[in-house]
mmCIF file of C-alpha atoms in Angstrom:
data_model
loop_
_atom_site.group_PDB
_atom_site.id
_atom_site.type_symbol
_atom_site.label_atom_id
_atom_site.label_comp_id
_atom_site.label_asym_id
_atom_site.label_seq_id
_atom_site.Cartn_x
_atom_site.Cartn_y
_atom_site.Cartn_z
ATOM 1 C CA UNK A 28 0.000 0.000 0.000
ATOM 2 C CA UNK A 29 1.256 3.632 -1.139
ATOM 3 C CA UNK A 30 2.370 5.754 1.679
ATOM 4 C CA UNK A 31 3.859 2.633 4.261
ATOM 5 C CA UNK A 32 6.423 3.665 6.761
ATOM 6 C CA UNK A 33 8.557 0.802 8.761
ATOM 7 C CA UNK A 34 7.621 -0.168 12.192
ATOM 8 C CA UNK A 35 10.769 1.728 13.852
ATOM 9 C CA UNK A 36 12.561 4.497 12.236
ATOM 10 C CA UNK A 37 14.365 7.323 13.492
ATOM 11 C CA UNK A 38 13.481 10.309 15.141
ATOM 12 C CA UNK A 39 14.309 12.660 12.933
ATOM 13 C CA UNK A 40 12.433 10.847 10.354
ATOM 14 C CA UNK A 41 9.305 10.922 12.150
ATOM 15 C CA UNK A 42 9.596 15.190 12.860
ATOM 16 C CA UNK A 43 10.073 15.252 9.230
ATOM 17 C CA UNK A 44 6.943 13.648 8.260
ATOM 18 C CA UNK A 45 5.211 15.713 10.720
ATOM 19 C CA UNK A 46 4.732 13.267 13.765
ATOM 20 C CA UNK A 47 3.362 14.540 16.907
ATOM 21 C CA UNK A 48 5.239 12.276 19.742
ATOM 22 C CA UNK A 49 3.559 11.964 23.101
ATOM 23 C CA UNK A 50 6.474 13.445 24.675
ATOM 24 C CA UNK A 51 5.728 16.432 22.537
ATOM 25 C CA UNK A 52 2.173 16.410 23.049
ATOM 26 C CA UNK A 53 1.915 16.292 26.665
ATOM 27 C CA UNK A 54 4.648 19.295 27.231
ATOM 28 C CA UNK A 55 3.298 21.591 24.463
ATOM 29 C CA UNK A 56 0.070 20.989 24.072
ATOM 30 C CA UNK A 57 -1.414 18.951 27.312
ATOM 31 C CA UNK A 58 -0.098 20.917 29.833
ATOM 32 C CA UNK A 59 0.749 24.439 28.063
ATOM 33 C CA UNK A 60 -3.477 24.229 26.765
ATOM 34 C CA UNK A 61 -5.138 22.678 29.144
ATOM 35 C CA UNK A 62 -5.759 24.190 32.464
ATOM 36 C CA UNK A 63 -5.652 21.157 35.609
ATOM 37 C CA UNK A 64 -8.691 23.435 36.963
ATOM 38 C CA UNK A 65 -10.746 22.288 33.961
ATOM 39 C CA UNK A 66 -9.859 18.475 33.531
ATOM 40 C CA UNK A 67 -13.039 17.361 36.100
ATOM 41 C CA UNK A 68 -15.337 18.790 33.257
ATOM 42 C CA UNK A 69 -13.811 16.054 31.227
ATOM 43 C CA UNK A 70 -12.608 13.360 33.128
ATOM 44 C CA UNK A 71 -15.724 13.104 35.429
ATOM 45 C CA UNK A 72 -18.697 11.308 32.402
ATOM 46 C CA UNK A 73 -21.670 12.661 34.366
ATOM 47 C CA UNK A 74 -20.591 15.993 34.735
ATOM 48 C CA UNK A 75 -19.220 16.083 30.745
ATOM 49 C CA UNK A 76 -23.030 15.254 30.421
ATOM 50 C CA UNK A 77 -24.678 17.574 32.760
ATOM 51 C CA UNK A 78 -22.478 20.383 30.971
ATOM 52 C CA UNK A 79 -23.194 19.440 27.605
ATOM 53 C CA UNK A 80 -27.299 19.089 28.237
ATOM 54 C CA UNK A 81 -26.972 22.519 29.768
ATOM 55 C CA UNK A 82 -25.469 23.789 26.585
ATOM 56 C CA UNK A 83 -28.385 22.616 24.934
ATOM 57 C CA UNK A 84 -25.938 19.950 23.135
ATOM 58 C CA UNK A 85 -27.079 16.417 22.576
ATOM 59 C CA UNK A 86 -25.721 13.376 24.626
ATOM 60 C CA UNK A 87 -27.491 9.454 25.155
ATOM 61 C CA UNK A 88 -29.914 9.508 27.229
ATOM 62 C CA UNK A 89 -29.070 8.759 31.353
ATOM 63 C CA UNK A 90 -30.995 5.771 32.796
ATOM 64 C CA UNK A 91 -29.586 5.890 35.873
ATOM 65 C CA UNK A 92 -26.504 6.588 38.155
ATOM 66 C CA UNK A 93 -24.884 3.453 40.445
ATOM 67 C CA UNK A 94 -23.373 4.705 43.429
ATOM 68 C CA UNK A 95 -23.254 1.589 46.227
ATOM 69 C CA UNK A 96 -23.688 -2.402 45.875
ATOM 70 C CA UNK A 97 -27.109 -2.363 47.923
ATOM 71 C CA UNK A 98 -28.404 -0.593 44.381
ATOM 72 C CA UNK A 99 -27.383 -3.928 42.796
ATOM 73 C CA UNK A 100 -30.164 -6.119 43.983
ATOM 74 C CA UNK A 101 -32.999 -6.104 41.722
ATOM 75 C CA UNK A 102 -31.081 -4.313 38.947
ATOM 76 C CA UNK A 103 -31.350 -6.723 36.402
ATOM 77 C CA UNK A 104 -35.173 -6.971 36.927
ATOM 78 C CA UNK A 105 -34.812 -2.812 36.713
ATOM 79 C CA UNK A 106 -32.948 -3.112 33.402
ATOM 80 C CA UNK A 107 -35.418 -5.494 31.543
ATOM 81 C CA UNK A 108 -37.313 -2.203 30.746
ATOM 82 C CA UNK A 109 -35.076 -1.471 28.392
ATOM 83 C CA UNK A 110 -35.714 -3.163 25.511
ATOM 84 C CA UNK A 111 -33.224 -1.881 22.988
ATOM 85 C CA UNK A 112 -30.621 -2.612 25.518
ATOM 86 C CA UNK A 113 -28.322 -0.377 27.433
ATOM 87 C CA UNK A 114 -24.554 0.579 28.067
ATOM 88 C CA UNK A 115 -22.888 1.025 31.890
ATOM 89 C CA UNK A 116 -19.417 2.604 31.661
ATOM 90 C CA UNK A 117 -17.509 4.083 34.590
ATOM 91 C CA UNK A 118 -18.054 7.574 35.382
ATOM 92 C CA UNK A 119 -14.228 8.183 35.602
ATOM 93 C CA UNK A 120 -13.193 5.555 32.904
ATOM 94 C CA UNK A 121 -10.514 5.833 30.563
ATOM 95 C CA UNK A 122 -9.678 4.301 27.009
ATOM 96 C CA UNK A 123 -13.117 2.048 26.791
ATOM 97 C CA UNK A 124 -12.190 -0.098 30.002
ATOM 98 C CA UNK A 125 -15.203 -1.080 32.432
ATOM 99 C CA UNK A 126 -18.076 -0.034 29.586
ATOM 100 C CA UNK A 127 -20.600 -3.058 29.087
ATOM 101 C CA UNK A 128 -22.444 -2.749 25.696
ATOM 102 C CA UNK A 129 -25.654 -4.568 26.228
ATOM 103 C CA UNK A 130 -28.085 -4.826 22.687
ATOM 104 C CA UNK A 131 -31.274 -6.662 23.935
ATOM 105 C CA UNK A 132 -32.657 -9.484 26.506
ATOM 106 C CA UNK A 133 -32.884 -13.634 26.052
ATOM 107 C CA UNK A 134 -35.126 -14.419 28.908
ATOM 108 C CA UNK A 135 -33.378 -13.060 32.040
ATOM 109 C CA UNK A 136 -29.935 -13.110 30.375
ATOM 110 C CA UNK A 137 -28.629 -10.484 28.500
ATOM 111 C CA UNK A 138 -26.834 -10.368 25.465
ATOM 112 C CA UNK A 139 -23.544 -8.206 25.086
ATOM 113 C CA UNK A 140 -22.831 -6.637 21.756
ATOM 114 C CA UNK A 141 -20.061 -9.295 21.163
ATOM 115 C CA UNK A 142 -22.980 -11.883 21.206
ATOM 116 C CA UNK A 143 -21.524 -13.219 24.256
ATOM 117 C CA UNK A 144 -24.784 -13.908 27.260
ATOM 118 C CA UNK A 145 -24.265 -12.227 30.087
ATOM 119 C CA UNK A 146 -26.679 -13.324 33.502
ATOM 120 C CA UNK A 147 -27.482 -10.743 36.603
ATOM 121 C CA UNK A 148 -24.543 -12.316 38.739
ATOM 122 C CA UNK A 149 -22.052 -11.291 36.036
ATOM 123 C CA UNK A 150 -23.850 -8.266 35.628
ATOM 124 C CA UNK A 151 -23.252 -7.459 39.154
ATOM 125 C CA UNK A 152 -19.764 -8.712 39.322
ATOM 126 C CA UNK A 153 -19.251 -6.272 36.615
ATOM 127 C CA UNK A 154 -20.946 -3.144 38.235
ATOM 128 C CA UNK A 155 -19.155 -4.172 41.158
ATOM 129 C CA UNK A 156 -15.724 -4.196 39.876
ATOM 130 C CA UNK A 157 -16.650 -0.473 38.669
ATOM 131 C CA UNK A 158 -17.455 1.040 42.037
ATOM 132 C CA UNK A 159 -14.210 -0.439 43.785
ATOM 133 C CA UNK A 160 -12.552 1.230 41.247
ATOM 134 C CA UNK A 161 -10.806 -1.263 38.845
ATOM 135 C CA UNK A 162 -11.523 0.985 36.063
ATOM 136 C CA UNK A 163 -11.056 4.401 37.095
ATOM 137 C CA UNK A 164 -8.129 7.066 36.542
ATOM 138 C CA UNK A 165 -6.168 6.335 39.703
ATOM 139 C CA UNK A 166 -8.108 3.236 41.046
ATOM 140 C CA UNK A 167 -9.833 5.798 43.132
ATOM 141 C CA UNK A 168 -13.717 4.548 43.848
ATOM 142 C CA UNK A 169 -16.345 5.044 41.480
ATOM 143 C CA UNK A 170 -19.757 5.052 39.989
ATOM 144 C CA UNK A 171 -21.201 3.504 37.373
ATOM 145 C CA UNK A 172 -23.396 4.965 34.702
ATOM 146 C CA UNK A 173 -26.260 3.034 32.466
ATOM 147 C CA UNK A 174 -27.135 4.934 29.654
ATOM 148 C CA UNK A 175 -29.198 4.580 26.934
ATOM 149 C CA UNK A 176 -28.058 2.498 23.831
ATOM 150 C CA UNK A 177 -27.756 4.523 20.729
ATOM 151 C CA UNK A 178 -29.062 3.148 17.561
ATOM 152 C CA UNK A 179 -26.448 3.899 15.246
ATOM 153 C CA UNK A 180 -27.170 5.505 12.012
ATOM 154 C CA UNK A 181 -28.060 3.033 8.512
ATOM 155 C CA UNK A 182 -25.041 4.298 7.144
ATOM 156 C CA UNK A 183 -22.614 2.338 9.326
ATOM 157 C CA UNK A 184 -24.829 -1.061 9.131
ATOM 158 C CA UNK A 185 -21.715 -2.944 7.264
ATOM 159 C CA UNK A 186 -18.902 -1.757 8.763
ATOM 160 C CA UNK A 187 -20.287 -2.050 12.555
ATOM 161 C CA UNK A 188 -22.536 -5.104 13.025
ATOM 162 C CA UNK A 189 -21.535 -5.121 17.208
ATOM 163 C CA UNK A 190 -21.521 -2.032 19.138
ATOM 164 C CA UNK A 191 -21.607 1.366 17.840
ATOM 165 C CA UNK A 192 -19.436 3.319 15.958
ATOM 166 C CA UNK A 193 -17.950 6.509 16.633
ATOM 167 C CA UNK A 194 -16.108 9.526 15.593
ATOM 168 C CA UNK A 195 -12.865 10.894 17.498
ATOM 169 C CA UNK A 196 -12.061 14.728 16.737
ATOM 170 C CA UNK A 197 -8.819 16.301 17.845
ATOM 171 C CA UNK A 198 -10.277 20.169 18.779
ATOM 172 C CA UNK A 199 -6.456 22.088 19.013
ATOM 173 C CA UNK A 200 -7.738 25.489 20.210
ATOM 174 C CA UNK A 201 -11.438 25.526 18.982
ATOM 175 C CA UNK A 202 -10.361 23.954 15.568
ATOM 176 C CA UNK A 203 -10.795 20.296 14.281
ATOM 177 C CA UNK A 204 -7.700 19.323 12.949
ATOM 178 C CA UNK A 205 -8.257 15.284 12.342
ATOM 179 C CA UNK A 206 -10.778 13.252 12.973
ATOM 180 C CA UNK A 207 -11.437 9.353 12.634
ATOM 181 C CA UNK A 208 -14.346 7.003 12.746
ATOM 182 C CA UNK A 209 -13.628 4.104 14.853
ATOM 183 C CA UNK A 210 -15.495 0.949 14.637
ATOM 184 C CA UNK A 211 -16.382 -1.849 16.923
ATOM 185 C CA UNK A 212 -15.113 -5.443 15.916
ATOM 186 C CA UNK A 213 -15.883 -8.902 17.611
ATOM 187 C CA UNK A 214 -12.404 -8.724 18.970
ATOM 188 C CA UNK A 215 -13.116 -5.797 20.686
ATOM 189 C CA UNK A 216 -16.360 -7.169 22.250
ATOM 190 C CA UNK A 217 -18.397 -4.303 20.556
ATOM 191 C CA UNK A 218 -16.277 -1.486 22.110
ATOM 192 C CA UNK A 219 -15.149 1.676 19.703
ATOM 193 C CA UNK A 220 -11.512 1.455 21.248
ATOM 194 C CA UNK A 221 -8.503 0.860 19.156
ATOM 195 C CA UNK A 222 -6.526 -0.772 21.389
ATOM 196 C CA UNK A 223 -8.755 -3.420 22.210
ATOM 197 C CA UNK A 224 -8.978 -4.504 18.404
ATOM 198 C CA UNK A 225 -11.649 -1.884 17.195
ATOM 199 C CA UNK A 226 -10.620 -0.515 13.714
ATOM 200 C CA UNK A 227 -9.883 3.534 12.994
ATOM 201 C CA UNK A 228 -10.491 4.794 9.833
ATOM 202 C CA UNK A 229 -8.782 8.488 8.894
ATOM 203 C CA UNK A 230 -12.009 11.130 7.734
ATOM 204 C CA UNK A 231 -11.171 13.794 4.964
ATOM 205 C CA UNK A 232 -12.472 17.126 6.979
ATOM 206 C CA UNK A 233 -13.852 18.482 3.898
ATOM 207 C CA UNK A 234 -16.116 16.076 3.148
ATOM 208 C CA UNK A 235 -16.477 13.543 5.889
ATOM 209 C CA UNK A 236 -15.620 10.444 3.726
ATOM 210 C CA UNK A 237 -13.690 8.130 5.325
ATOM 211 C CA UNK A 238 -9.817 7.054 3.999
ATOM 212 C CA UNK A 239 -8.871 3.316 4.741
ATOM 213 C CA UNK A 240 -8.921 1.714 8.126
ATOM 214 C CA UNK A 241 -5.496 0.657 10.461
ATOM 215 C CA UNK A 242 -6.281 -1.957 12.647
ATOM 216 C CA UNK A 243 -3.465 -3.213 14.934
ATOM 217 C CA UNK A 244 -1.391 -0.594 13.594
ATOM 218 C CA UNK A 245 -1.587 -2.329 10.299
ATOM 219 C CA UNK A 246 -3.403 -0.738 7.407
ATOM 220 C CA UNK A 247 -6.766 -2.180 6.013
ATOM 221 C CA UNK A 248 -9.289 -1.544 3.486
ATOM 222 C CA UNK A 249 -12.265 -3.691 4.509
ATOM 223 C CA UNK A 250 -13.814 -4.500 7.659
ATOM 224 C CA UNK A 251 -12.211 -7.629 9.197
ATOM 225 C CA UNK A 252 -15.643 -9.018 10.786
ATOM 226 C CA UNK A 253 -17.918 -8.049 7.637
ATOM 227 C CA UNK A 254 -15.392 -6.972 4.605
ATOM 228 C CA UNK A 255 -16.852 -3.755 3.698
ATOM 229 C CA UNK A 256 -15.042 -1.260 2.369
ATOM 230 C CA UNK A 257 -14.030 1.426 4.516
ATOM 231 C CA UNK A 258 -12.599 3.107 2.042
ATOM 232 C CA UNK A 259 -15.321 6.625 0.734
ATOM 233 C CA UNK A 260 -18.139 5.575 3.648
ATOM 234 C CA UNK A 261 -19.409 8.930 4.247
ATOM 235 C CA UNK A 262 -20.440 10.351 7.277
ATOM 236 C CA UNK A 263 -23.906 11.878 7.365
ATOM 237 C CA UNK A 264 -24.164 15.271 8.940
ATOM 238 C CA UNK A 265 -20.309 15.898 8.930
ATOM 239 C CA UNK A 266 -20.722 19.997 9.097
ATOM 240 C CA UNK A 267 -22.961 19.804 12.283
ATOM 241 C CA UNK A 268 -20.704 16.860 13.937
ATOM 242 C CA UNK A 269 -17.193 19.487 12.620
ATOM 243 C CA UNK A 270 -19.478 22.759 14.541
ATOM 244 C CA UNK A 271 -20.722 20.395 17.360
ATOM 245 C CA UNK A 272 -16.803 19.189 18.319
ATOM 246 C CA UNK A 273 -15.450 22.694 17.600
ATOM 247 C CA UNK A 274 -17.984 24.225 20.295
ATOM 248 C CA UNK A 275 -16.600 21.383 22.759
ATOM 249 C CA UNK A 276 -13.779 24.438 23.251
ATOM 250 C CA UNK A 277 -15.944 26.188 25.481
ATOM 251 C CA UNK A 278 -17.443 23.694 26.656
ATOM 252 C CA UNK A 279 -14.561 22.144 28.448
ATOM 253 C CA UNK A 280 -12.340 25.142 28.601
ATOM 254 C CA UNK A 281 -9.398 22.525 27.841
ATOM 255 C CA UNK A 282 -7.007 23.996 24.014
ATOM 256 C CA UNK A 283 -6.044 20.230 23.268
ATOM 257 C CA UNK A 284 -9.129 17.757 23.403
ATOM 258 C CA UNK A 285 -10.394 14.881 21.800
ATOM 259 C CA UNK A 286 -14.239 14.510 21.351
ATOM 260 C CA UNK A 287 -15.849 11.552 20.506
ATOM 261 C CA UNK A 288 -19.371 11.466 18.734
ATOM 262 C CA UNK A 289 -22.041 8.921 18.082
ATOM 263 C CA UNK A 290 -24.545 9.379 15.090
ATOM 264 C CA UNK A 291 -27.905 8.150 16.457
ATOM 265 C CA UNK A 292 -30.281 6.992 13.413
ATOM 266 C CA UNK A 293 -32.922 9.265 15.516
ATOM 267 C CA UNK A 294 -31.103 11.956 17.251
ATOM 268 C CA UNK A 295 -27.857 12.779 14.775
ATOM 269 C CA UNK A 296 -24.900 13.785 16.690
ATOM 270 C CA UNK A 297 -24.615 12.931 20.721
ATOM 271 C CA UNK A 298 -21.751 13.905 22.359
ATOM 272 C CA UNK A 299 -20.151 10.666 24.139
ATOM 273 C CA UNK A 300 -17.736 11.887 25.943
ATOM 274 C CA UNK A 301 -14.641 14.542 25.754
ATOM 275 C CA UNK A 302 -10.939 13.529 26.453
ATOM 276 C CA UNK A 303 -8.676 15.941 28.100
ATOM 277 C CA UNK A 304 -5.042 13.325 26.793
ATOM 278 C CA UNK A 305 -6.195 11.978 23.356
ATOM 279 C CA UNK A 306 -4.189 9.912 21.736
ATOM 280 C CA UNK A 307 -1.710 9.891 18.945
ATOM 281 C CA UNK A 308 -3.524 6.603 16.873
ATOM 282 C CA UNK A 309 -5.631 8.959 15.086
ATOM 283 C CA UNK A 310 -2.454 10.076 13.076
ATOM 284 C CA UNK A 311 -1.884 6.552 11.989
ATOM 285 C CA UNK A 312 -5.606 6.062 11.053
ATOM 286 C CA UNK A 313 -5.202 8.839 8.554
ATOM 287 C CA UNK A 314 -1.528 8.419 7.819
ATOM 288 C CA UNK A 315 -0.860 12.256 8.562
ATOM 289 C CA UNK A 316 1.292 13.893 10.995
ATOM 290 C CA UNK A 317 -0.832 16.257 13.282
ATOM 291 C CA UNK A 318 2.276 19.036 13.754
ATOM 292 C CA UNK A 319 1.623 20.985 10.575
ATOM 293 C CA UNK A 320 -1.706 20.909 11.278
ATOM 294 C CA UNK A 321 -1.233 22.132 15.073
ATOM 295 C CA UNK A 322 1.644 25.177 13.620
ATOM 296 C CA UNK A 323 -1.216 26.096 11.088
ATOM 297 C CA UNK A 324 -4.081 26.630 13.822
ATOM 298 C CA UNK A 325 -1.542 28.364 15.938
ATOM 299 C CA UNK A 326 -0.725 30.675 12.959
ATOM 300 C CA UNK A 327 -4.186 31.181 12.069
ATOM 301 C CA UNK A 328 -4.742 32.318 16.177
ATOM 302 C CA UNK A 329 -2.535 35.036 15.762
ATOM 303 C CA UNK A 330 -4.287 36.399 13.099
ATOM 304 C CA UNK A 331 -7.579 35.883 13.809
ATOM 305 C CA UNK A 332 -9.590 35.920 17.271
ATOM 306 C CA UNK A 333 -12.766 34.997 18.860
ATOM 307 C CA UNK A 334 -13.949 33.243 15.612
ATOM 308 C CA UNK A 335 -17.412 31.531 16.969
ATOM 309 C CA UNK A 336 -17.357 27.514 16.623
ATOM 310 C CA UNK A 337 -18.832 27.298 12.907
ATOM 311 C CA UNK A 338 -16.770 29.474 11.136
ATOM 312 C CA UNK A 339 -13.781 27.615 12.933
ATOM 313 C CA UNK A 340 -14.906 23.954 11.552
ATOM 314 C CA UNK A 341 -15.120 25.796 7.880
ATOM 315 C CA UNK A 342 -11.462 26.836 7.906
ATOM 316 C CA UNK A 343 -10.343 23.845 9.432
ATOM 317 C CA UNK A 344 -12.348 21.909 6.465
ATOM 318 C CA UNK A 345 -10.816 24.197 4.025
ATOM 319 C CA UNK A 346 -7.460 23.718 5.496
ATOM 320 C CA UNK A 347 -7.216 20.165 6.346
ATOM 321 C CA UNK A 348 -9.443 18.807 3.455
ATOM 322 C CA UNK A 349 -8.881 16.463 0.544
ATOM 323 C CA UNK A 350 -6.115 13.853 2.421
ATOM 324 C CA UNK A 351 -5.423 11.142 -0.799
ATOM 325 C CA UNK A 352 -7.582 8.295 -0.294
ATOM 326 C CA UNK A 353 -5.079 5.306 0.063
ATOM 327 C CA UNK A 354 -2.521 6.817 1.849
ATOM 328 C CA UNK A 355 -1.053 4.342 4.771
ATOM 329 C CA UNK A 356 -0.324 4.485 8.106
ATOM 330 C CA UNK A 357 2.487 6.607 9.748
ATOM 331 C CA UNK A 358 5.173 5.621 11.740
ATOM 332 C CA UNK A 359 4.450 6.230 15.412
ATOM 333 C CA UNK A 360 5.578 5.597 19.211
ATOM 334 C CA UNK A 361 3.424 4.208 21.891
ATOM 335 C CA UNK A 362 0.302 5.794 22.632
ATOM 336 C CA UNK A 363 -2.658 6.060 24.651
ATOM 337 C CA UNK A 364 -6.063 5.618 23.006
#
């Protein structure tokens, strides 16, 4: 495939082709962008959601909040209301670990989006390992959040046939400057997260279609559970989903942010969740370097000020539009998700 890099090649090769490192990331761009005062806003799910509704921005639906085992009981029998299924993620989880995708009901088991059957002891056992804190940022106690299930949009049908797909946006200073649609594979037991085997596919900011998909850190043109093409799948709505992550700015007061939406077949764009350390995959999913695209915004700040959120996502489409279709993954360090 045009545009492949070897796994491990110098550093000077990798500044050349425009590489952010995380080294480089979290000096000039984590800490010099994004205030510690503002990371709860972020980092804390309910509150991300509570700020967004207040916004008058769209996020899934809340079913309820899971703060003690004694609310564990008769859960399950709770839950069989919902029908179309339901997700519980930590309220302070990081990189998809501790969510639960759950799509419907087989008697009093439930079925996971992997297919797997899940029954109310494991169900507990789950929620349970969630508010002793086995998935939280500093294994620090927690609660657990059920949410409504989105029902992803038509378009993603082939290329996501467990769990739901989503879109990551980096937001550097109000501006998208890459974006990529991740989707959920068996492997990853339904979950949108690359390193647990879901596969990222680069977006072209102009026009939302997406570029070829990296799964593994090895590029890919189909899906590996269905074989669609991910190669021109385009993403309905992209200008409201590029306005709706470029107003995430003020909404989190962080510079450097990712934001992940979901396209609900009903809804459109629902804010998941926002990400105060996103990480550097999304460079390999579109085989780009983010630097010239982070020295551009910070050239277009000087110039220009207090641009509102749409007019923002239009020069960033303009600017970081029209990527080849093709082109492979870049060569990269470790990362976070």
């Amino acid at each position: 495939m045009a545009g492949w890099w070897p796994r491990f090649v110098r550093p000077s090769t990798l500044r050349r082709q425009g590489i952010l490192g995380m080294n480089a990331r979290n000096a000039s761009y984590i800490a010099e962008h994004n205030p510690r005062r503002h990371y709860p806003r972020v980092d804390n799910k309910r509150l991300t959601k509570q700020l967004a509704t207040e916004a008058g921005l769209a996020v899934p639906g809340l079913i309820g909040v899971i703060h003690s085992h004694h609310q564990l009981r008769r859960l399950a029998d709770t839950l069989q209301e919902q029908t179309e299924g339901f997700v519980i993620k930590p309220a302070h989880g990081a990189a998809g670990d501790g969510i639960l995708v759950v799509t419907g009901w087989r008697g009093e088991r439930m079925r996971k989006a992997s297919g797997r059957m899940l029954d109310s002891n494991g169900l507990q056992d789950h929620i349970s390992g969630i508010l002793s804190g086995m998935y939280s940022l500093g294994g620090r106690p927690d609660a657990a959040l059920i949410e409504e299930r989105v029902q992803f949009s038509e378009v993603f049908t082939e290329v996501a046939h467990t769990g739901v797909p989503d879109i990551r946006t980096v937001v550097y200073r109000g501006y998208p400057v890459m974006a990529m649609l991740r989707l959920p594979t068996q492997e990853s037991d339904g979950k949108a997260n690359l390193h647990q085997g879901a596969v990222g596919t680069g977006i072209d900011l102009a026009s939302g279609a997406t570029l070829g998909g990296v799964q593994h850190n090895q590029p890919i043109r189909v899906h590996p559970d269905t074989e669609a093409s991910l190669v021109d799948l385009a993403i309905p709505g992209w200008d409201k989903l590029m306005e709706l992550a470029a107003g995430c700015r003020e909404l989190s007061g962080l510079g450097y942010l990712g934001v992940d939406v979901v396209i609900d077949r009903h809804r459109g764009p629902l804010i998941l969740e926002l990400n105060a350390r996103p990480g550097l995959a999304i460079q390999i999913a579109n085989g780009q370097g983010l630097q010239p695209r982070l020295q551009a915004v910070d050239e277009r700040v000087a110039k220009v000020s207090d641009e509102p959120p749409a007019s923002r996502a239009a020069w960033a489409a303009a600017h970081f539009g029209c990527v080849p279709v093709g082109l492979g993954p870049v060569p990269h360090e470790r990362h976070d998700d």
